[in-house]
Amino acid sequence: MWSLQDTMMEILVTAAVSFSLTAVLGKLLIPLLRRLKAGQSIKEIGPAWHMSKQGTPTMGGFMFILAIGALVAARLFTAGSGQGLGGLYVYGFALVFGAIGFIDDYMKVVHHENTGLTAGKKFLLQLAAALLMTALLRHEGYLTPNLYVPFLQTSIPLSWPVYMAFAAFVMVGAVNAVNLTDGVDGLVSTVTLPVALFFAVVTGIWQQWRTVGELTHFSAALLGGLLGFLVYNRYPAKVFMGDTGSLFLGGAVCGLAFAADMPLILIPVGVVYIAETLSDIIQVAYFKLTHGKRIFKMAPLHHHFEMCGWKEKKVVAVFSTVSALFCIIAFLGVVERYMI
């Protein structure tokens, strides 16, 4: 018999194991990255004080990617034959984006500059991944063409071609929004913690859903993995996750939203990612329209507040608090859907 207590215990245990695995992997990975001279190149156009971060090992996202993967594999091995594969699908989706990020990171390390894949190549790879994921989730019965609207407890019926186009746009946009948030020590990890907890709790209370265990398990593993990574990534960071980690995170968050058949929930739970992206879009557009004027002191948004005098710790604390508050609001907007 399902109980909230059982769900919370599963979340805590899985998160604790993921935290421990990630922390141990970090002890092994960081020295290896230093030996490989996989150091981050810092853009000269960024805040001047960020230049001191030059050479900090990057691609540290591997530590939580591997830890989460180990837990997903263990879950598949121990679960009964009647269990769903939701966690595996989401992990695979995130892993594809992480692979794209790895290619980008590798090219940056090899060429010793902060440019990797061209925007066009990255977009095409991400678009292909998004379309494949949408087709897989549709085939396996996770998705419906009825777009669930949180808070209103209603759905908007769409045709499959329209839904597929919508899904591809949202997936690519959301993944890159998470990637853009990764610009301050510990920022994207801390902002994503409440998002992971949100999905763990929401999927956990949906007691009659055939994949409740797998998605809850994956979300909890993501939560613990991020906490383990913060052991090394909190200010001052000993390692960066790189595009390898941030694109994986974007894929994980986005994959969970679609596997739960509620992609619009990305609006409240991803409010920080959206704000970061909009600040960048607005800055570029305004700069072009006004021939050189700016609205923000620097984009994306976290750099604007840095230029206003905020310390990195304050940026992380404020942004993660906003993320947590909006995740609570999002929970109130969807919980009625899953309560029996």
mmCIF file of C-alpha atoms in Angstrom:
data_model
loop_
_atom_site.group_PDB
_atom_site.id
_atom_site.type_symbol
_atom_site.label_atom_id
_atom_site.label_comp_id
_atom_site.label_asym_id
_atom_site.label_seq_id
_atom_site.Cartn_x
_atom_site.Cartn_y
_atom_site.Cartn_z
ATOM 1 C CA MET A 1 0.000 0.000 0.000
ATOM 2 C CA TRP A 2 1.392 3.327 -1.066
ATOM 3 C CA SER A 3 1.982 6.022 1.539
ATOM 4 C CA LEU A 4 3.512 9.467 1.530
ATOM 5 C CA GLN A 5 5.898 8.284 4.232
ATOM 6 C CA ASP A 6 7.199 5.506 1.968
ATOM 7 C CA THR A 7 7.675 7.975 -0.878
ATOM 8 C CA MET A 8 9.590 10.440 1.273
ATOM 9 C CA MET A 9 11.791 7.633 2.601
ATOM 10 C CA GLU A 10 12.569 6.495 -0.958
ATOM 11 C CA ILE A 11 13.446 10.063 -1.940
ATOM 12 C CA LEU A 12 15.725 10.512 1.086
ATOM 13 C CA VAL A 13 17.529 7.185 0.672
ATOM 14 C CA THR A 14 18.041 7.590 -3.081
ATOM 15 C CA ALA A 15 19.216 11.185 -2.664
ATOM 16 C CA ALA A 16 21.639 10.164 0.085
ATOM 17 C CA VAL A 17 23.160 7.387 -2.024
ATOM 18 C CA SER A 18 23.444 9.701 -5.034
ATOM 19 C CA PHE A 19 25.068 12.380 -2.870
ATOM 20 C CA SER A 20 27.630 9.905 -1.551
ATOM 21 C CA LEU A 21 28.454 8.499 -4.994
ATOM 22 C CA THR A 22 28.852 11.966 -6.482
ATOM 23 C CA ALA A 23 31.065 13.141 -3.640
ATOM 24 C CA VAL A 24 33.327 10.095 -3.976
ATOM 25 C CA LEU A 25 33.492 10.440 -7.760
ATOM 26 C CA GLY A 26 34.440 14.078 -7.323
ATOM 27 C CA LYS A 27 37.472 13.071 -5.266
ATOM 28 C CA LEU A 28 38.641 10.955 -8.194
ATOM 29 C CA LEU A 29 37.521 13.138 -11.086
ATOM 30 C CA ILE A 30 38.921 16.543 -10.130
ATOM 31 C CA PRO A 31 42.576 15.395 -9.926
ATOM 32 C CA LEU A 32 42.100 13.571 -13.230
ATOM 33 C CA LEU A 33 40.733 16.710 -14.908
ATOM 34 C CA ARG A 34 43.709 18.684 -13.575
ATOM 35 C CA ARG A 35 46.135 16.124 -14.997
ATOM 36 C CA LEU A 36 44.352 16.300 -18.349
ATOM 37 C CA LYS A 37 44.583 20.116 -18.165
ATOM 38 C CA ALA A 38 40.835 20.350 -18.761
ATOM 39 C CA GLY A 39 40.671 23.930 -17.545
ATOM 40 C CA GLN A 40 37.894 26.432 -18.192
ATOM 41 C CA SER A 41 38.630 29.375 -20.487
ATOM 42 C CA ILE A 42 36.944 32.576 -19.287
ATOM 43 C CA LYS A 43 35.489 35.098 -21.709
ATOM 44 C CA GLU A 44 37.243 38.452 -21.584
ATOM 45 C CA ILE A 45 33.886 40.219 -22.038
ATOM 46 C CA GLY A 46 32.629 38.800 -18.736
ATOM 47 C CA PRO A 47 33.088 40.363 -15.281
ATOM 48 C CA ALA A 48 36.756 41.170 -14.775
ATOM 49 C CA TRP A 49 36.932 39.330 -11.438
ATOM 50 C CA HIS A 50 35.913 36.089 -13.159
ATOM 51 C CA MET A 51 39.329 35.959 -14.826
ATOM 52 C CA SER A 52 40.702 34.541 -11.578
ATOM 53 C CA LYS A 53 38.665 31.406 -12.352
ATOM 54 C CA GLN A 54 40.729 30.794 -15.490
ATOM 55 C CA GLY A 55 42.011 27.222 -15.562
ATOM 56 C CA THR A 56 39.533 25.814 -13.032
ATOM 57 C CA PRO A 57 38.776 22.215 -14.118
ATOM 58 C CA THR A 58 35.625 21.882 -16.196
ATOM 59 C CA MET A 59 33.444 18.921 -17.253
ATOM 60 C CA GLY A 60 32.852 18.174 -13.559
ATOM 61 C CA GLY A 61 29.261 17.334 -14.472
ATOM 62 C CA PHE A 62 30.509 13.825 -15.126
ATOM 63 C CA MET A 63 30.494 13.141 -11.390
ATOM 64 C CA PHE A 64 26.710 13.484 -10.999
ATOM 65 C CA ILE A 65 25.974 12.095 -14.471
ATOM 66 C CA LEU A 66 27.780 8.866 -13.568
ATOM 67 C CA ALA A 67 26.242 8.695 -10.088
ATOM 68 C CA ILE A 68 22.708 9.145 -11.417
ATOM 69 C CA GLY A 69 23.396 6.621 -14.165
ATOM 70 C CA ALA A 70 24.536 4.049 -11.599
ATOM 71 C CA LEU A 71 21.314 4.504 -9.631
ATOM 72 C CA VAL A 72 19.148 4.284 -12.744
ATOM 73 C CA ALA A 73 20.923 1.055 -13.713
ATOM 74 C CA ALA A 74 20.526 -0.355 -10.195
ATOM 75 C CA ARG A 75 16.830 0.487 -10.275
ATOM 76 C CA LEU A 76 16.383 -1.346 -13.566
ATOM 77 C CA PHE A 77 18.200 -4.367 -12.190
ATOM 78 C CA THR A 78 16.150 -4.586 -8.996
ATOM 79 C CA ALA A 79 12.722 -3.471 -10.271
ATOM 80 C CA GLY A 80 10.097 -5.999 -11.273
ATOM 81 C CA SER A 81 9.217 -6.693 -14.889
ATOM 82 C CA GLY A 82 6.013 -4.681 -14.543
ATOM 83 C CA GLN A 83 7.861 -1.467 -13.773
ATOM 84 C CA GLY A 84 8.002 1.331 -16.325
ATOM 85 C CA LEU A 85 11.085 2.774 -17.941
ATOM 86 C CA GLY A 86 10.400 6.452 -17.362
ATOM 87 C CA GLY A 87 13.605 7.097 -15.424
ATOM 88 C CA LEU A 88 15.708 5.399 -18.081
ATOM 89 C CA TYR A 89 14.094 7.443 -20.867
ATOM 90 C CA VAL A 90 14.658 10.714 -19.038
ATOM 91 C CA TYR A 91 18.237 9.759 -18.209
ATOM 92 C CA GLY A 92 18.884 8.799 -21.830
ATOM 93 C CA PHE A 93 17.438 12.088 -23.041
ATOM 94 C CA ALA A 94 19.563 14.065 -20.589
ATOM 95 C CA LEU A 95 22.607 11.978 -21.523
ATOM 96 C CA VAL A 96 22.248 12.883 -25.201
ATOM 97 C CA PHE A 97 22.310 16.559 -24.297
ATOM 98 C CA GLY A 98 25.213 15.936 -21.946
ATOM 99 C CA ALA A 99 27.081 14.320 -24.851
ATOM 100 C CA ILE A 100 26.482 17.413 -26.974
ATOM 101 C CA GLY A 101 27.838 19.483 -24.097
ATOM 102 C CA PHE A 102 30.877 17.210 -23.812
ATOM 103 C CA ILE A 103 31.714 17.738 -27.484
ATOM 104 C CA ASP A 104 31.439 21.472 -26.878
ATOM 105 C CA ASP A 105 33.611 21.321 -23.737
ATOM 106 C CA TYR A 106 36.199 19.108 -25.421
ATOM 107 C CA MET A 107 36.564 21.531 -28.317
ATOM 108 C CA LYS A 108 36.992 24.419 -25.884
ATOM 109 C CA VAL A 109 39.688 22.575 -23.940
ATOM 110 C CA VAL A 110 41.558 21.526 -27.083
ATOM 111 C CA HIS A 111 41.486 25.009 -28.604
ATOM 112 C CA HIS A 112 41.996 26.794 -25.245
ATOM 113 C CA GLU A 113 39.180 29.270 -25.869
ATOM 114 C CA ASN A 114 35.586 29.690 -24.742
ATOM 115 C CA THR A 115 34.022 28.661 -28.061
ATOM 116 C CA GLY A 116 33.078 25.143 -29.022
ATOM 117 C CA LEU A 117 30.387 23.901 -31.380
ATOM 118 C CA THR A 118 28.844 26.517 -33.637
ATOM 119 C CA ALA A 119 25.337 27.638 -32.691
ATOM 120 C CA GLY A 120 23.931 26.043 -35.845
ATOM 121 C CA LYS A 121 25.465 22.611 -35.218
ATOM 122 C CA LYS A 122 24.431 22.665 -31.577
ATOM 123 C CA PHE A 123 20.858 23.599 -32.482
ATOM 124 C CA LEU A 124 20.524 20.818 -35.059
ATOM 125 C CA LEU A 125 21.838 18.190 -32.633
ATOM 126 C CA GLN A 126 19.521 19.397 -29.892
ATOM 127 C CA LEU A 127 16.530 19.534 -32.234
ATOM 128 C CA ALA A 128 17.138 15.953 -33.338
ATOM 129 C CA ALA A 129 17.352 14.822 -29.707
ATOM 130 C CA ALA A 130 14.118 16.653 -28.840
ATOM 131 C CA LEU A 131 12.196 15.117 -31.742
ATOM 132 C CA LEU A 132 13.440 11.618 -30.927
ATOM 133 C CA MET A 133 12.521 12.003 -27.259
ATOM 134 C CA THR A 134 9.035 13.257 -28.104
ATOM 135 C CA ALA A 135 8.464 10.381 -30.519
ATOM 136 C CA LEU A 136 9.679 7.850 -27.914
ATOM 137 C CA LEU A 137 7.472 9.213 -25.132
ATOM 138 C CA ARG A 138 4.512 9.256 -27.487
ATOM 139 C CA HIS A 139 5.156 5.661 -28.579
ATOM 140 C CA GLU A 140 5.484 4.476 -24.975
ATOM 141 C CA GLY A 141 2.275 6.219 -23.897
ATOM 142 C CA TYR A 142 3.726 8.891 -21.636
ATOM 143 C CA LEU A 143 2.481 11.799 -23.720
ATOM 144 C CA THR A 144 -0.948 12.829 -24.895
ATOM 145 C CA PRO A 145 -1.640 15.633 -27.373
ATOM 146 C CA ASN A 146 -3.758 17.272 -24.673
ATOM 147 C CA LEU A 147 -1.708 20.096 -23.167
ATOM 148 C CA TYR A 148 -2.319 20.116 -19.415
ATOM 149 C CA VAL A 149 -2.678 23.611 -17.926
ATOM 150 C CA PRO A 150 -1.576 23.843 -14.278
ATOM 151 C CA PHE A 151 -3.771 25.749 -11.793
ATOM 152 C CA LEU A 152 -6.766 25.603 -14.145
ATOM 153 C CA GLN A 153 -6.926 21.790 -14.054
ATOM 154 C CA THR A 154 -7.844 21.643 -17.709
ATOM 155 C CA SER A 155 -6.225 20.530 -20.952
ATOM 156 C CA ILE A 156 -5.964 22.058 -24.419
ATOM 157 C CA PRO A 157 -6.357 19.467 -27.187
ATOM 158 C CA LEU A 158 -3.749 19.719 -29.935
ATOM 159 C CA SER A 159 -3.047 17.713 -33.051
ATOM 160 C CA TRP A 160 0.066 15.531 -32.865
ATOM 161 C CA PRO A 161 2.002 17.568 -35.492
ATOM 162 C CA VAL A 162 1.333 20.780 -33.552
ATOM 163 C CA TYR A 163 2.243 19.111 -30.261
ATOM 164 C CA MET A 164 5.473 17.703 -31.720
ATOM 165 C CA ALA A 165 6.508 21.142 -32.986
ATOM 166 C CA PHE A 166 5.618 22.689 -29.622
ATOM 167 C CA ALA A 167 7.564 20.005 -27.738
ATOM 168 C CA ALA A 168 10.691 20.427 -29.859
ATOM 169 C CA PHE A 169 10.626 24.209 -29.360
ATOM 170 C CA VAL A 170 10.141 23.919 -25.592
ATOM 171 C CA MET A 171 12.768 21.204 -25.148
ATOM 172 C CA VAL A 172 15.509 23.017 -27.029
ATOM 173 C CA GLY A 173 14.642 26.342 -25.415
ATOM 174 C CA ALA A 174 14.433 24.936 -21.882
ATOM 175 C CA VAL A 175 17.694 23.001 -22.110
ATOM 176 C CA ASN A 176 19.582 26.060 -23.324
ATOM 177 C CA ALA A 177 17.947 28.230 -20.661
ATOM 178 C CA VAL A 178 19.366 25.942 -17.963
ATOM 179 C CA ASN A 179 22.749 26.057 -19.698
ATOM 180 C CA LEU A 180 22.665 29.865 -19.716
ATOM 181 C CA THR A 181 22.061 29.950 -15.960
ATOM 182 C CA ASP A 182 25.419 28.283 -15.338
ATOM 183 C CA GLY A 183 27.613 31.352 -14.887
ATOM 184 C CA VAL A 184 28.257 31.774 -11.153
ATOM 185 C CA ASP A 185 29.743 29.268 -8.697
ATOM 186 C CA GLY A 186 26.985 26.921 -7.543
ATOM 187 C CA LEU A 187 24.187 28.858 -9.255
ATOM 188 C CA VAL A 188 22.563 26.408 -11.666
ATOM 189 C CA SER A 189 23.018 23.510 -9.222
ATOM 190 C CA THR A 190 21.348 25.377 -6.364
ATOM 191 C CA VAL A 191 18.548 26.737 -8.531
ATOM 192 C CA THR A 192 17.825 23.225 -9.809
ATOM 193 C CA LEU A 193 17.685 21.595 -6.352
ATOM 194 C CA PRO A 194 14.070 22.678 -5.634
ATOM 195 C CA VAL A 195 13.109 21.724 -9.194
ATOM 196 C CA ALA A 196 14.397 18.183 -8.650
ATOM 197 C CA LEU A 197 12.590 17.991 -5.290
ATOM 198 C CA PHE A 198 9.372 19.240 -6.929
ATOM 199 C CA PHE A 199 9.406 16.435 -9.497
ATOM 200 C CA ALA A 200 10.351 13.844 -6.870
ATOM 201 C CA VAL A 201 7.375 14.761 -4.681
ATOM 202 C CA VAL A 202 4.840 15.263 -7.483
ATOM 203 C CA THR A 203 5.637 11.981 -9.228
ATOM 204 C CA GLY A 204 5.732 10.275 -5.857
ATOM 205 C CA ILE A 205 2.200 11.248 -4.850
ATOM 206 C CA TRP A 206 0.734 10.048 -8.132
ATOM 207 C CA GLN A 207 0.104 6.652 -6.585
ATOM 208 C CA GLN A 208 -1.662 5.001 -9.493
ATOM 209 C CA TRP A 209 0.806 5.990 -12.188
ATOM 210 C CA ARG A 210 2.714 3.022 -13.603
ATOM 211 C CA THR A 211 6.051 4.883 -13.630
ATOM 212 C CA VAL A 212 5.810 6.620 -10.304
ATOM 213 C CA GLY A 213 8.769 4.689 -8.885
ATOM 214 C CA GLU A 214 11.139 5.348 -11.774
ATOM 215 C CA LEU A 215 10.573 9.085 -12.112
ATOM 216 C CA THR A 216 10.579 9.603 -8.357
ATOM 217 C CA HIS A 217 13.787 7.605 -8.151
ATOM 218 C CA PHE A 218 15.421 9.580 -10.972
ATOM 219 C CA SER A 219 14.372 12.933 -9.484
ATOM 220 C CA ALA A 220 15.748 11.948 -6.078
ATOM 221 C CA ALA A 221 19.007 10.805 -7.672
ATOM 222 C CA LEU A 222 19.222 14.157 -9.444
ATOM 223 C CA LEU A 223 18.631 15.944 -6.137
ATOM 224 C CA GLY A 224 21.381 14.024 -4.369
ATOM 225 C CA GLY A 225 23.772 14.321 -7.289
ATOM 226 C CA LEU A 226 23.465 18.096 -7.285
ATOM 227 C CA LEU A 227 24.063 18.255 -3.543
ATOM 228 C CA GLY A 228 27.164 16.089 -3.987
ATOM 229 C CA PHE A 229 28.407 18.314 -6.791
ATOM 230 C CA LEU A 230 27.954 21.418 -4.633
ATOM 231 C CA VAL A 231 30.579 20.020 -2.266
ATOM 232 C CA TYR A 232 33.091 21.027 -4.961
ATOM 233 C CA ASN A 233 31.183 23.675 -6.911
ATOM 234 C CA ARG A 234 30.057 26.035 -4.143
ATOM 235 C CA TYR A 235 31.940 29.333 -3.946
ATOM 236 C CA PRO A 236 34.859 29.333 -4.526
ATOM 237 C CA ALA A 237 34.404 26.530 -7.026
ATOM 238 C CA LYS A 238 37.020 23.798 -7.257
ATOM 239 C CA VAL A 239 35.407 22.516 -10.467
ATOM 240 C CA PHE A 240 32.804 23.628 -13.015
ATOM 241 C CA MET A 241 30.164 21.324 -14.466
ATOM 242 C CA GLY A 242 30.792 22.662 -17.988
ATOM 243 C CA ASP A 243 28.304 22.315 -20.822
ATOM 244 C CA THR A 244 28.569 18.567 -20.196
ATOM 245 C CA GLY A 245 26.774 19.031 -16.891
ATOM 246 C CA SER A 246 24.536 22.012 -17.593
ATOM 247 C CA LEU A 247 23.077 20.575 -20.814
ATOM 248 C CA PHE A 248 22.538 17.260 -19.012
ATOM 249 C CA LEU A 249 20.697 19.148 -16.272
ATOM 250 C CA GLY A 250 18.568 20.939 -18.841
ATOM 251 C CA GLY A 251 17.701 17.623 -20.455
ATOM 252 C CA ALA A 252 16.853 16.097 -17.071
ATOM 253 C CA VAL A 253 14.511 18.912 -16.032
ATOM 254 C CA CYS A 254 12.862 19.058 -19.436
ATOM 255 C CA GLY A 255 12.607 15.287 -19.723
ATOM 256 C CA LEU A 256 10.892 15.035 -16.333
ATOM 257 C CA ALA A 257 8.320 17.666 -17.294
ATOM 258 C CA PHE A 258 7.410 15.862 -20.510
ATOM 259 C CA ALA A 259 7.524 12.352 -19.023
ATOM 260 C CA ALA A 260 5.066 13.613 -16.410
ATOM 261 C CA ASP A 261 2.932 14.973 -19.285
ATOM 262 C CA MET A 262 2.918 18.528 -17.942
ATOM 263 C CA PRO A 263 5.418 20.570 -19.968
ATOM 264 C CA LEU A 264 3.782 23.894 -19.047
ATOM 265 C CA ILE A 265 4.933 23.376 -15.465
ATOM 266 C CA LEU A 266 8.352 24.415 -16.740
ATOM 267 C CA ILE A 267 7.107 28.021 -16.639
ATOM 268 C CA PRO A 268 6.837 28.300 -12.841
ATOM 269 C CA VAL A 269 9.526 25.776 -11.835
ATOM 270 C CA GLY A 270 11.905 27.223 -14.426
ATOM 271 C CA VAL A 271 11.227 30.885 -13.694
ATOM 272 C CA VAL A 272 14.903 31.596 -13.006
ATOM 273 C CA TYR A 273 16.007 29.904 -16.231
ATOM 274 C CA ILE A 274 13.398 31.911 -18.137
ATOM 275 C CA ALA A 275 14.442 35.201 -16.530
ATOM 276 C CA GLU A 276 18.080 34.517 -17.412
ATOM 277 C CA THR A 277 17.187 33.759 -21.032
ATOM 278 C CA LEU A 278 14.846 36.723 -21.443
ATOM 279 C CA SER A 279 17.477 39.082 -20.046
ATOM 280 C CA ASP A 280 19.901 37.859 -22.704
ATOM 281 C CA ILE A 281 17.348 38.149 -25.523
ATOM 282 C CA ILE A 282 16.210 41.612 -24.405
ATOM 283 C CA GLN A 283 19.784 42.828 -24.062
ATOM 284 C CA VAL A 284 20.787 41.704 -27.553
ATOM 285 C CA ALA A 285 17.606 43.000 -29.192
ATOM 286 C CA TYR A 286 17.785 46.378 -27.457
ATOM 287 C CA PHE A 287 21.487 46.699 -28.263
ATOM 288 C CA LYS A 288 20.785 46.162 -31.961
ATOM 289 C CA LEU A 289 17.722 48.409 -32.079
ATOM 290 C CA THR A 290 19.425 51.305 -30.293
ATOM 291 C CA HIS A 291 22.833 50.815 -31.944
ATOM 292 C CA GLY A 292 24.785 50.155 -28.782
ATOM 293 C CA LYS A 293 22.600 50.956 -25.760
ATOM 294 C CA ARG A 294 21.948 48.411 -23.005
ATOM 295 C CA ILE A 295 19.146 47.760 -20.550
ATOM 296 C CA PHE A 296 21.187 45.552 -18.231
ATOM 297 C CA LYS A 297 24.725 46.280 -17.115
ATOM 298 C CA MET A 298 25.579 42.823 -18.405
ATOM 299 C CA ALA A 299 23.568 39.806 -19.508
ATOM 300 C CA PRO A 300 22.483 37.233 -18.549
ATOM 301 C CA LEU A 301 20.766 38.430 -15.406
ATOM 302 C CA HIS A 302 23.176 37.017 -12.816
ATOM 303 C CA HIS A 303 25.977 39.095 -14.317
ATOM 304 C CA HIS A 304 23.807 42.230 -14.116
ATOM 305 C CA PHE A 305 23.438 41.793 -10.366
ATOM 306 C CA GLU A 306 27.153 41.078 -10.046
ATOM 307 C CA MET A 307 27.859 44.361 -11.817
ATOM 308 C CA CYS A 308 25.469 46.030 -9.362
ATOM 309 C CA GLY A 309 27.729 44.919 -6.542
ATOM 310 C CA TRP A 310 26.166 41.623 -5.472
ATOM 311 C CA LYS A 311 28.605 38.950 -4.336
ATOM 312 C CA GLU A 312 28.321 35.539 -5.966
ATOM 313 C CA LYS A 313 26.954 34.022 -2.743
ATOM 314 C CA LYS A 314 24.136 36.585 -2.664
ATOM 315 C CA VAL A 315 23.233 35.938 -6.294
ATOM 316 C CA VAL A 316 23.029 32.204 -5.581
ATOM 317 C CA ALA A 317 21.015 32.680 -2.379
ATOM 318 C CA VAL A 318 18.452 35.030 -3.956
ATOM 319 C CA PHE A 319 18.043 33.108 -7.209
ATOM 320 C CA SER A 320 17.688 29.749 -5.454
ATOM 321 C CA THR A 321 15.137 31.222 -3.024
ATOM 322 C CA VAL A 322 13.072 32.496 -5.954
ATOM 323 C CA SER A 323 13.320 29.054 -7.566
ATOM 324 C CA ALA A 324 12.147 27.355 -4.355
ATOM 325 C CA LEU A 325 9.194 29.739 -3.915
ATOM 326 C CA PHE A 326 8.001 29.185 -7.474
ATOM 327 C CA CYS A 327 8.369 25.417 -7.101
ATOM 328 C CA ILE A 328 6.052 25.610 -4.084
ATOM 329 C CA ILE A 329 3.588 27.646 -6.149
ATOM 330 C CA ALA A 330 3.870 25.095 -8.968
ATOM 331 C CA PHE A 331 3.160 22.274 -6.525
ATOM 332 C CA LEU A 332 -0.019 23.991 -5.382
ATOM 333 C CA GLY A 333 -0.983 24.350 -9.037
ATOM 334 C CA VAL A 334 -0.735 20.650 -9.884
ATOM 335 C CA VAL A 335 -1.273 18.698 -6.667
ATOM 336 C CA GLU A 336 -5.036 18.494 -7.211
ATOM 337 C CA ARG A 337 -4.378 16.588 -10.436
ATOM 338 C CA TYR A 338 -2.675 13.734 -8.602
ATOM 339 C CA MET A 339 -4.585 13.489 -5.351
ATOM 340 C CA ILE A 340 -6.862 10.476 -5.314
#
